[in-house]
PDB file of C-alpha atoms in Angstrom:
ATOM      1  CA  MET A 190     112.980 118.805   6.527  1.00  0.00           C
ATOM      2  CA  LEU A 191     112.130 115.105   6.431  1.00  0.00           C
ATOM      3  CA  ARG A 192     115.618 114.322   7.694  1.00  0.00           C
ATOM      4  CA  ARG A 193     115.145 116.582  10.738  1.00  0.00           C
ATOM      5  CA  ALA A 194     111.773 114.994  11.500  1.00  0.00           C
ATOM      6  CA  LEU A 195     113.304 111.507  11.318  1.00  0.00           C
ATOM      7  CA  LEU A 196     116.206 112.567  13.557  1.00  0.00           C
ATOM      8  CA  ALA A 197     113.776 114.076  16.070  1.00  0.00           C
ATOM      9  CA  ALA A 198     111.621 110.933  16.043  1.00  0.00           C
ATOM     10  CA  GLY A 199     114.719 108.767  16.487  1.00  0.00           C
ATOM     11  CA  PHE A 200     115.882 110.914  19.389  1.00  0.00           C
ATOM     12  CA  VAL A 201     112.487 110.607  21.073  1.00  0.00           C
ATOM     13  CA  LEU A 202     112.483 106.824  20.604  1.00  0.00           C
ATOM     14  CA  VAL A 203     115.982 106.500  22.063  1.00  0.00           C
ATOM     15  CA  ALA A 204     115.815 109.145  24.777  1.00  0.00           C
ATOM     16  CA  ALA A 205     112.260 108.603  26.079  1.00  0.00           C
ATOM     17  CA  PRO A 206     112.964 105.299  27.866  1.00  0.00           C
ATOM     18  CA  ALA A 207     116.090 106.761  29.469  1.00  0.00           C
ATOM     19  CA  LEU A 208     114.197 109.866  30.591  1.00  0.00           C
ATOM     20  CA  ALA A 209     111.337 107.742  31.925  1.00  0.00           C
ATOM     21  CA  GLN A 210     113.762 105.653  33.976  1.00  0.00           C
ATOM     22  CA  ALA A 211     115.339 108.788  35.397  1.00  0.00           C
ATOM     23  CA  ALA A 212     111.975 110.032  36.703  1.00  0.00           C
ATOM     24  CA  GLU A 213     111.305 109.993  40.440  1.00  0.00           C
ATOM     25  CA  PRO A 214     109.714 106.665  41.463  1.00  0.00           C
ATOM     26  CA  THR A 215     106.224 106.792  42.895  1.00  0.00           C
ATOM     27  CA  ILE A 216     105.409 105.741  46.450  1.00  0.00           C
ATOM     28  CA  ALA A 217     103.838 102.524  45.153  1.00  0.00           C
ATOM     29  CA  GLU A 218     107.036 101.672  43.264  1.00  0.00           C
ATOM     30  CA  ARG A 219     109.147 102.412  46.343  1.00  0.00           C
ATOM     31  CA  LEU A 220     107.030 100.008  48.384  1.00  0.00           C
ATOM     32  CA  GLY A 221     107.296  97.314  45.709  1.00  0.00           C
ATOM     33  CA  LEU A 222     103.672  97.785  44.659  1.00  0.00           C
ATOM     34  CA  GLY A 223     104.305  99.195  41.200  1.00  0.00           C
ATOM     35  CA  TRP A 224     102.694  96.150  39.597  1.00  0.00           C
ATOM     36  CA  MET A 225      99.245  97.252  40.799  1.00  0.00           C
ATOM     37  CA  ALA A 226      97.245 100.126  39.352  1.00  0.00           C
ATOM     38  CA  TRP A 227      97.197 102.251  42.504  1.00  0.00           C
ATOM     39  CA  THR A 228      94.794 105.139  42.160  1.00  0.00           C
ATOM     40  CA  TRP A 229      93.513 107.308  44.988  1.00  0.00           C
ATOM     41  CA  GLN A 230      90.287 105.300  44.951  1.00  0.00           C
ATOM     42  CA  THR A 231      92.214 102.057  45.438  1.00  0.00           C
ATOM     43  CA  ALA A 232      94.203 103.608  48.260  1.00  0.00           C
ATOM     44  CA  VAL A 233      91.021 104.848  49.973  1.00  0.00           C
ATOM     45  CA  PHE A 234      89.476 101.380  49.619  1.00  0.00           C
ATOM     46  CA  PHE A 235      92.381  99.560  51.260  1.00  0.00           C
ATOM     47  CA  ALA A 236      92.868 102.295  53.860  1.00  0.00           C
ATOM     48  CA  SER A 237      89.182 101.980  54.795  1.00  0.00           C
ATOM     49  CA  ILE A 238      89.475  98.239  55.303  1.00  0.00           C
ATOM     50  CA  ALA A 239      92.635  98.737  57.387  1.00  0.00           C
ATOM     51  CA  ALA A 240      90.899 101.422  59.464  1.00  0.00           C
ATOM     52  CA  VAL A 241      87.887  99.171  60.098  1.00  0.00           C
ATOM     53  CA  LEU A 242      90.166  96.318  61.183  1.00  0.00           C
ATOM     54  CA  LEU A 243      92.062  98.649  63.526  1.00  0.00           C
ATOM     55  CA  LEU A 244      88.806  99.991  64.992  1.00  0.00           C
ATOM     56  CA  MET A 245      87.516  96.469  65.541  1.00  0.00           C
ATOM     57  CA  THR A 246      90.791  95.503  67.211  1.00  0.00           C
ATOM     58  CA  GLY A 247      90.549  98.509  69.510  1.00  0.00           C
ATOM     59  CA  TRP A 248      86.924  97.702  70.288  1.00  0.00           C
ATOM     60  CA  GLU A 249      87.894  94.131  71.155  1.00  0.00           C
ATOM     61  CA  LEU A 250      90.701  95.350  73.419  1.00  0.00           C
ATOM     62  CA  VAL A 251      88.377  97.749  75.259  1.00  0.00           C
ATOM     63  CA  ARG A 252      85.422  95.345  75.483  1.00  0.00           C
ATOM     64  CA  PRO A 253      86.652  91.762  74.971  1.00  0.00           C
ATOM     65  CA  GLY A 254      84.410  88.877  74.042  1.00  0.00           C
ATOM     66  CA  GLY A 255      81.998  90.400  71.588  1.00  0.00           C
ATOM     67  CA  HIS A 256      79.085  88.644  73.327  1.00  0.00           C
ATOM     68  CA  PRO A 257      77.801  86.195  70.709  1.00  0.00           C
ATOM     69  CA  ARG A 258      74.125  86.633  69.921  1.00  0.00           C
ATOM     70  CA  ASP A 259      71.479  84.928  67.853  1.00  0.00           C
ATOM     71  CA  GLY A 260      70.448  87.132  64.976  1.00  0.00           C
ATOM     72  CA  ALA A 261      67.928  87.208  62.162  1.00  0.00           C
ATOM     73  CA  LEU A 262      69.735  84.485  60.228  1.00  0.00           C
ATOM     74  CA  GLY A 263      69.553  82.094  63.154  1.00  0.00           C
ATOM     75  CA  LEU A 264      73.336  82.141  63.475  1.00  0.00           C
ATOM     76  CA  ARG A 265      75.256  82.807  66.651  1.00  0.00           C
ATOM     77  CA  THR A 266      77.573  85.644  65.599  1.00  0.00           C
ATOM     78  CA  THR A 267      80.208  87.803  67.233  1.00  0.00           C
ATOM     79  CA  ARG A 268      81.400  91.251  66.140  1.00  0.00           C
ATOM     80  CA  GLY A 269      84.117  89.670  64.018  1.00  0.00           C
ATOM     81  CA  ASP A 270      81.593  87.404  62.297  1.00  0.00           C
ATOM     82  CA  ARG A 271      79.365  90.372  61.534  1.00  0.00           C
ATOM     83  CA  LEU A 272      82.345  92.313  60.152  1.00  0.00           C
ATOM     84  CA  PHE A 273      83.245  89.380  57.907  1.00  0.00           C
ATOM     85  CA  ILE A 274      79.650  89.106  56.662  1.00  0.00           C
ATOM     86  CA  SER A 275      79.640  92.873  56.026  1.00  0.00           C
ATOM     87  CA  LEU A 276      82.893  92.748  54.038  1.00  0.00           C
ATOM     88  CA  LEU A 277      81.632  89.827  51.937  1.00  0.00           C
ATOM     89  CA  ALA A 278      78.347  91.633  51.325  1.00  0.00           C
ATOM     90  CA  ALA A 279      80.240  94.782  50.291  1.00  0.00           C
ATOM     91  CA  ALA A 280      82.317  92.789  47.816  1.00  0.00           C
ATOM     92  CA  TYR A 281      79.218  91.219  46.263  1.00  0.00           C
ATOM     93  CA  ILE A 282      77.371  94.545  46.183  1.00  0.00           C
ATOM     94  CA  HIS A 283      80.264  96.182  44.323  1.00  0.00           C
ATOM     95  CA  LEU A 284      80.639  93.281  41.888  1.00  0.00           C
ATOM     96  CA  GLY A 285      76.897  93.276  41.233  1.00  0.00           C
ATOM     97  CA  TRP A 286      76.949  97.031  40.737  1.00  0.00           C
ATOM     98  CA  LEU A 287      79.755  96.742  38.195  1.00  0.00           C
ATOM     99  CA  ALA A 288      77.869  93.988  36.367  1.00  0.00           C
ATOM    100  CA  VAL A 289      74.431  95.596  36.275  1.00  0.00           C
ATOM    101  CA  ALA A 290      74.451  99.319  37.012  1.00  0.00           C
ATOM    102  CA  THR A 291      75.818 102.188  34.970  1.00  0.00           C
ATOM    103  CA  GLY A 292      76.000 104.770  37.761  1.00  0.00           C
ATOM    104  CA  PRO A 293      79.039 105.844  39.754  1.00  0.00           C
ATOM    105  CA  LEU A 294      80.601 103.260  42.068  1.00  0.00           C
ATOM    106  CA  TRP A 295      80.325 105.444  45.163  1.00  0.00           C
ATOM    107  CA  ILE A 296      76.597 104.693  45.202  1.00  0.00           C
ATOM    108  CA  ALA A 297      77.450 101.009  45.676  1.00  0.00           C
ATOM    109  CA  SER A 298      79.767 102.024  48.506  1.00  0.00           C
ATOM    110  CA  ILE A 299      76.938 103.867  50.253  1.00  0.00           C
ATOM    111  CA  ILE A 300      74.686 100.825  49.829  1.00  0.00           C
ATOM    112  CA  ALA A 301      77.447  98.613  51.262  1.00  0.00           C
ATOM    113  CA  VAL A 302      77.818 100.866  54.328  1.00  0.00           C
ATOM    114  CA  VAL A 303      74.042 100.771  54.916  1.00  0.00           C
ATOM    115  CA  VAL A 304      74.072  96.971  54.584  1.00  0.00           C
ATOM    116  CA  ALA A 305      76.978  96.771  57.056  1.00  0.00           C
ATOM    117  CA  ILE A 306      75.026  98.848  59.585  1.00  0.00           C
ATOM    118  CA  VAL A 307      71.978  96.601  59.146  1.00  0.00           C
ATOM    119  CA  VAL A 308      74.175  93.485  59.554  1.00  0.00           C
ATOM    120  CA  PHE A 309      75.669  94.825  62.787  1.00  0.00           C
ATOM    121  CA  LEU A 310      72.222  95.698  64.163  1.00  0.00           C
ATOM    122  CA  VAL A 311      70.164  92.704  63.018  1.00  0.00           C
ATOM    123  CA  VAL A 312      72.401  89.684  62.350  1.00  0.00           C
TER     124      VAL A 312
END
């Protein structure tokens, strides 16, 4: 009985790496991104940033210039400047949330979206 258990354990140790290599590669591995821990949340995060950049590009193509304006901070900002400030604020909000809060991270995302709207309206 012990001999069978040892043979089975040996088979698993030898065969498992070969079976794992034979498995279908994930999309991230096919794109050369297997080194990163891609979860659906990570994909949504990067897809959201890409979508915002594409929307801003389209907005700039339809209405060029962005009309710089003086905002609450006393800075002359364009749409691109306000987007950059919003993305930096979102990064700091999420890092602060991870450092201080114990709630789910989507709450920080909602706060970041509200801050981005305020930045685009006020700054």
